[in-house]
PDB file of C-alpha atoms in Angstrom:
ATOM      1  CA  MET A   1     110.948  86.580 118.819  1.00 67.00           C
ATOM      2  CA  THR A   2     111.467  89.114 116.958  1.00 72.00           C
ATOM      3  CA  ALA A   3     110.724  92.524 117.458  1.00 73.00           C
ATOM      4  CA  PRO A   4     107.789  94.440 116.025  1.00 79.00           C
ATOM      5  CA  ALA A   5     108.777  96.931 113.239  1.00 82.00           C
ATOM      6  CA  PRO A   6     109.263 100.353 113.759  1.00 91.00           C
ATOM      7  CA  ARG A   7     106.278 102.304 113.155  1.00 95.00           C
ATOM      8  CA  PRO A   8     106.472 105.603 110.757  1.00 97.00           C
ATOM      9  CA  LEU A   9     106.679 108.811 113.234  1.00 98.00           C
ATOM     10  CA  LEU A  10     104.123 111.856 113.140  1.00 98.00           C
ATOM     11  CA  VAL A  11     105.520 115.153 115.195  1.00 98.00           C
ATOM     12  CA  VAL A  12     103.265 117.624 115.724  1.00 98.00           C
ATOM     13  CA  ASP A  13     104.661 121.140 116.218  1.00 98.00           C
ATOM     14  CA  ALA A  14     102.025 122.004 118.538  1.00 97.00           C
ATOM     15  CA  ALA A  15     102.813 125.684 119.248  1.00 96.00           C
ATOM     16  CA  ASN A  16     101.961 126.296 115.161  1.00 96.00           C
ATOM     17  CA  VAL A  17      99.655 123.876 115.151  1.00 97.00           C
ATOM     18  CA  VAL A  18      97.208 126.065 117.914  1.00 96.00           C
ATOM     19  CA  GLY A  19      98.115 129.668 116.315  1.00 93.00           C
ATOM     20  CA  SER A  20      97.117 127.985 112.994  1.00 93.00           C
ATOM     21  CA  VAL A  21      93.704 128.384 114.126  1.00 89.00           C
ATOM     22  CA  PRO A  22      92.423 131.813 115.889  1.00 87.00           C
ATOM     23  CA  ASP A  23      90.188 130.722 118.801  1.00 87.00           C
ATOM     24  CA  GLY A  24      91.521 132.357 122.076  1.00 89.00           C
ATOM     25  CA  TRP A  25      94.222 129.687 122.583  1.00 89.00           C
ATOM     26  CA  TRP A  26      96.583 132.359 124.009  1.00 87.00           C
ATOM     27  CA  ARG A  27      94.020 132.603 127.160  1.00 93.00           C
ATOM     28  CA  ASP A  28      94.582 129.108 127.814  1.00 95.00           C
ATOM     29  CA  ARG A  29      97.688 127.898 125.850  1.00 94.00           C
ATOM     30  CA  GLN A  30      97.851 124.611 128.227  1.00 95.00           C
ATOM     31  CA  GLY A  31      94.170 123.694 127.454  1.00 96.00           C
ATOM     32  CA  ALA A  32      94.655 124.321 123.477  1.00 96.00           C
ATOM     33  CA  ALA A  33      97.520 122.121 123.541  1.00 97.00           C
ATOM     34  CA  THR A  34      95.487 119.425 125.058  1.00 97.00           C
ATOM     35  CA  ARG A  35      92.598 119.436 123.062  1.00 96.00           C
ATOM     36  CA  LEU A  36      95.209 119.291 119.648  1.00 97.00           C
ATOM     37  CA  ARG A  37      97.022 115.971 122.059  1.00 98.00           C
ATOM     38  CA  ASP A  38      93.134 114.800 121.833  1.00 98.00           C
ATOM     39  CA  ALA A  39      92.044 115.556 118.258  1.00 97.00           C
ATOM     40  CA  VAL A  40      95.418 113.504 116.951  1.00 98.00           C
ATOM     41  CA  ALA A  41      94.977 110.389 119.571  1.00 97.00           C
ATOM     42  CA  ARG A  42      93.351 109.255 116.673  1.00 95.00           C
ATOM     43  CA  LEU A  43      95.760 109.343 113.880  1.00 97.00           C
ATOM     44  CA  THR A  44      97.882 106.767 115.327  1.00 96.00           C
ATOM     45  CA  GLY A  45      95.517 104.321 114.509  1.00 96.00           C
ATOM     46  CA  THR A  46      94.419 106.018 111.071  1.00 95.00           C
ATOM     47  CA  GLY A  47      97.230 107.854 109.643  1.00 96.00           C
ATOM     48  CA  LEU A  48      97.427 110.840 107.389  1.00 95.00           C
ATOM     49  CA  PRO A  49      96.144 110.752 103.657  1.00 88.00           C
ATOM     50  CA  ARG A  50     100.197 109.910 102.497  1.00 85.00           C
ATOM     51  CA  LEU A  51     100.619 108.222 106.040  1.00 91.00           C
ATOM     52  CA  PRO A  52      98.725 105.543 106.158  1.00 92.00           C
ATOM     53  CA  GLY A  53      98.455 103.761 110.044  1.00 94.00           C
ATOM     54  CA  PRO A  54      99.056 103.028 112.297  1.00 96.00           C
ATOM     55  CA  LEU A  55     101.839 104.989 112.871  1.00 96.00           C
ATOM     56  CA  ASP A  56     103.431 106.979 116.521  1.00 97.00           C
ATOM     57  CA  VAL A  57     102.594 110.315 117.388  1.00 98.00           C
ATOM     58  CA  VAL A  58     104.772 113.287 119.209  1.00 98.00           C
ATOM     59  CA  LEU A  59     103.253 116.467 120.512  1.00 98.00           C
ATOM     60  CA  VAL A  60     105.964 119.028 120.977  1.00 98.00           C
ATOM     61  CA  VAL A  61     104.979 121.439 123.722  1.00 98.00           C
ATOM     62  CA  GLU A  62     106.427 124.602 124.975  1.00 96.00           C
ATOM     63  CA  GLY A  63     106.033 127.297 127.406  1.00 94.00           C
ATOM     64  CA  ALA A  64     103.117 127.583 128.934  1.00 92.00           C
ATOM     65  CA  ALA A  65     101.616 124.077 127.534  1.00 95.00           C
ATOM     66  CA  ARG A  66     104.486 122.133 129.321  1.00 94.00           C
ATOM     67  CA  GLY A  67     102.637 120.291 131.433  1.00 93.00           C
ATOM     68  CA  VAL A  68     100.177 118.432 129.067  1.00 97.00           C
ATOM     69  CA  ALA A  69     100.447 114.884 129.921  1.00 97.00           C
ATOM     70  CA  ASP A  70     101.149 111.886 127.928  1.00 97.00           C
ATOM     71  CA  THR A  71      98.030 109.424 127.067  1.00 98.00           C
ATOM     72  CA  PRO A  72      98.489 105.758 125.833  1.00 97.00           C
ATOM     73  CA  GLU A  73      97.952 107.247 122.466  1.00 97.00           C
ATOM     74  CA  VAL A  74     100.304 110.668 121.865  1.00 98.00           C
ATOM     75  CA  ARG A  75     104.215 110.861 124.262  1.00 98.00           C
ATOM     76  CA  VAL A  76     103.907 114.361 124.629  1.00 98.00           C
ATOM     77  CA  LEU A  77     107.097 116.169 124.778  1.00 98.00           C
ATOM     78  CA  ALA A  78     108.062 119.396 126.811  1.00 98.00           C
ATOM     79  CA  ALA A  79     110.651 121.293 125.123  1.00 97.00           C
ATOM     80  CA  PRO A  80     113.297 122.345 128.265  1.00 94.00           C
ATOM     81  CA  HIS A  81     113.597 125.082 125.737  1.00 94.00           C
ATOM     82  CA  SER A  82     113.170 125.835 122.242  1.00 96.00           C
ATOM     83  CA  GLY A  83     110.655 123.589 120.731  1.00 97.00           C
ATOM     84  CA  ASP A  84     111.714 123.794 117.702  1.00 98.00           C
ATOM     85  CA  ASP A  85     114.970 123.021 118.357  1.00 98.00           C
ATOM     86  CA  ALA A  86     113.465 119.924 120.785  1.00 98.00           C
ATOM     87  CA  ILE A  87     111.822 118.903 116.849  1.00 98.00           C
ATOM     88  CA  VAL A  88     114.813 118.726 115.028  1.00 98.00           C
ATOM     89  CA  ASP A  89     116.926 116.537 118.444  1.00 98.00           C
ATOM     90  CA  LEU A  90     114.267 114.289 117.803  1.00 98.00           C
ATOM     91  CA  VAL A  91     113.726 114.223 114.431  1.00 98.00           C
ATOM     92  CA  ARG A  92     117.762 113.596 113.786  1.00 98.00           C
ATOM     93  CA  HIS A  93     117.371 110.532 116.372  1.00 97.00           C
ATOM     94  CA  GLU A  94     114.442 109.194 114.670  1.00 97.00           C
ATOM     95  CA  THR A  95     114.433 109.246 111.032  1.00 95.00           C
ATOM     96  CA  ALA A  96     117.152 106.395 110.474  1.00 92.00           C
ATOM     97  CA  GLN A  97     115.546 104.136 112.898  1.00 93.00           C
ATOM     98  CA  ARG A  98     111.524 104.635 110.904  1.00 95.00           C
ATOM     99  CA  PRO A  99     110.535 103.905 107.950  1.00 94.00           C
ATOM    100  CA  ALA A 100     109.130 107.601 107.522  1.00 96.00           C
ATOM    101  CA  VAL A 101     109.282 110.832 110.064  1.00 97.00           C
ATOM    102  CA  VAL A 102     106.654 113.447 109.188  1.00 98.00           C
ATOM    103  CA  VAL A 103     106.382 116.575 111.065  1.00 98.00           C
ATOM    104  CA  ALA A 104     103.436 118.928 111.618  1.00 98.00           C
ATOM    105  CA  THR A 105     103.957 122.624 111.007  1.00 97.00           C
ATOM    106  CA  ALA A 106     103.622 125.994 108.933  1.00 94.00           C
ATOM    107  CA  ASP A 107     106.856 127.259 110.230  1.00 97.00           C
ATOM    108  CA  ARG A 108     109.966 127.447 107.165  1.00 96.00           C
ATOM    109  CA  GLY A 109     112.507 127.570 109.349  1.00 97.00           C
ATOM    110  CA  LEU A 110     111.988 124.262 110.980  1.00 98.00           C
ATOM    111  CA  ARG A 111     110.290 122.811 107.585  1.00 98.00           C
ATOM    112  CA  ASP A 112     113.946 123.475 106.375  1.00 98.00           C
ATOM    113  CA  ARG A 113     115.669 122.289 109.839  1.00 98.00           C
ATOM    114  CA  VAL A 114     113.749 118.500 109.624  1.00 98.00           C
ATOM    115  CA  THR A 115     113.635 118.041 105.584  1.00 98.00           C
ATOM    116  CA  ALA A 116     117.355 118.271 105.718  1.00 98.00           C
ATOM    117  CA  LEU A 117     117.607 115.599 108.051  1.00 98.00           C
ATOM    118  CA  GLY A 118     115.106 113.529 105.822  1.00 97.00           C
ATOM    119  CA  ALA A 119     111.702 114.389 107.536  1.00 98.00           C
ATOM    120  CA  GLN A 120     108.294 115.111 105.311  1.00 97.00           C
ATOM    121  CA  ILE A 121     105.999 117.568 105.952  1.00 97.00           C
ATOM    122  CA  VAL A 122     102.332 118.174 106.121  1.00 97.00           C
ATOM    123  CA  GLY A 123     101.035 121.355 107.279  1.00 96.00           C
ATOM    124  CA  PRO A 124      98.763 122.760 110.456  1.00 96.00           C
ATOM    125  CA  ARG A 125      95.524 121.943 108.836  1.00 94.00           C
ATOM    126  CA  THR A 126      96.159 118.508 107.540  1.00 95.00           C
ATOM    127  CA  LEU A 127      95.384 117.465 111.289  1.00 96.00           C
ATOM    128  CA  PRO A 128      92.200 116.984 113.007  1.00 94.00           C
ATOM    129  CA  TYR A 129      91.960 120.358 115.103  1.00 89.00           C
ATOM    130  CA  PRO A 130      90.084 122.256 116.419  1.00 84.00           C
TER     131      PRO A 130
END
């Protein structure tokens, strides 16, 4: 029996996406990241407009949001230091193994770093958040 083909990967820059919505997230960073995790969970089946599902989703959290847990739909990667560096490392590792790697962020520096590795970019408003 052959292994299933790898699915496209959506990497979500939690700090950047949460920070794009001025809803008081700064008072409860872990709660905001948890709401984002739950909002993007359905994307594993539906995908995005330019990235049809099924796909894998990784939510990268940092700082006070590090306590957010995985769900069956969304793997949560707690960055030990910089969330951007963790995203770059993940993209570097996954790009050769996946049909597509897409990073959800508006961070210009991060966008440049991951597109140089072959990832595509979508903006925070592409995601179903808040």
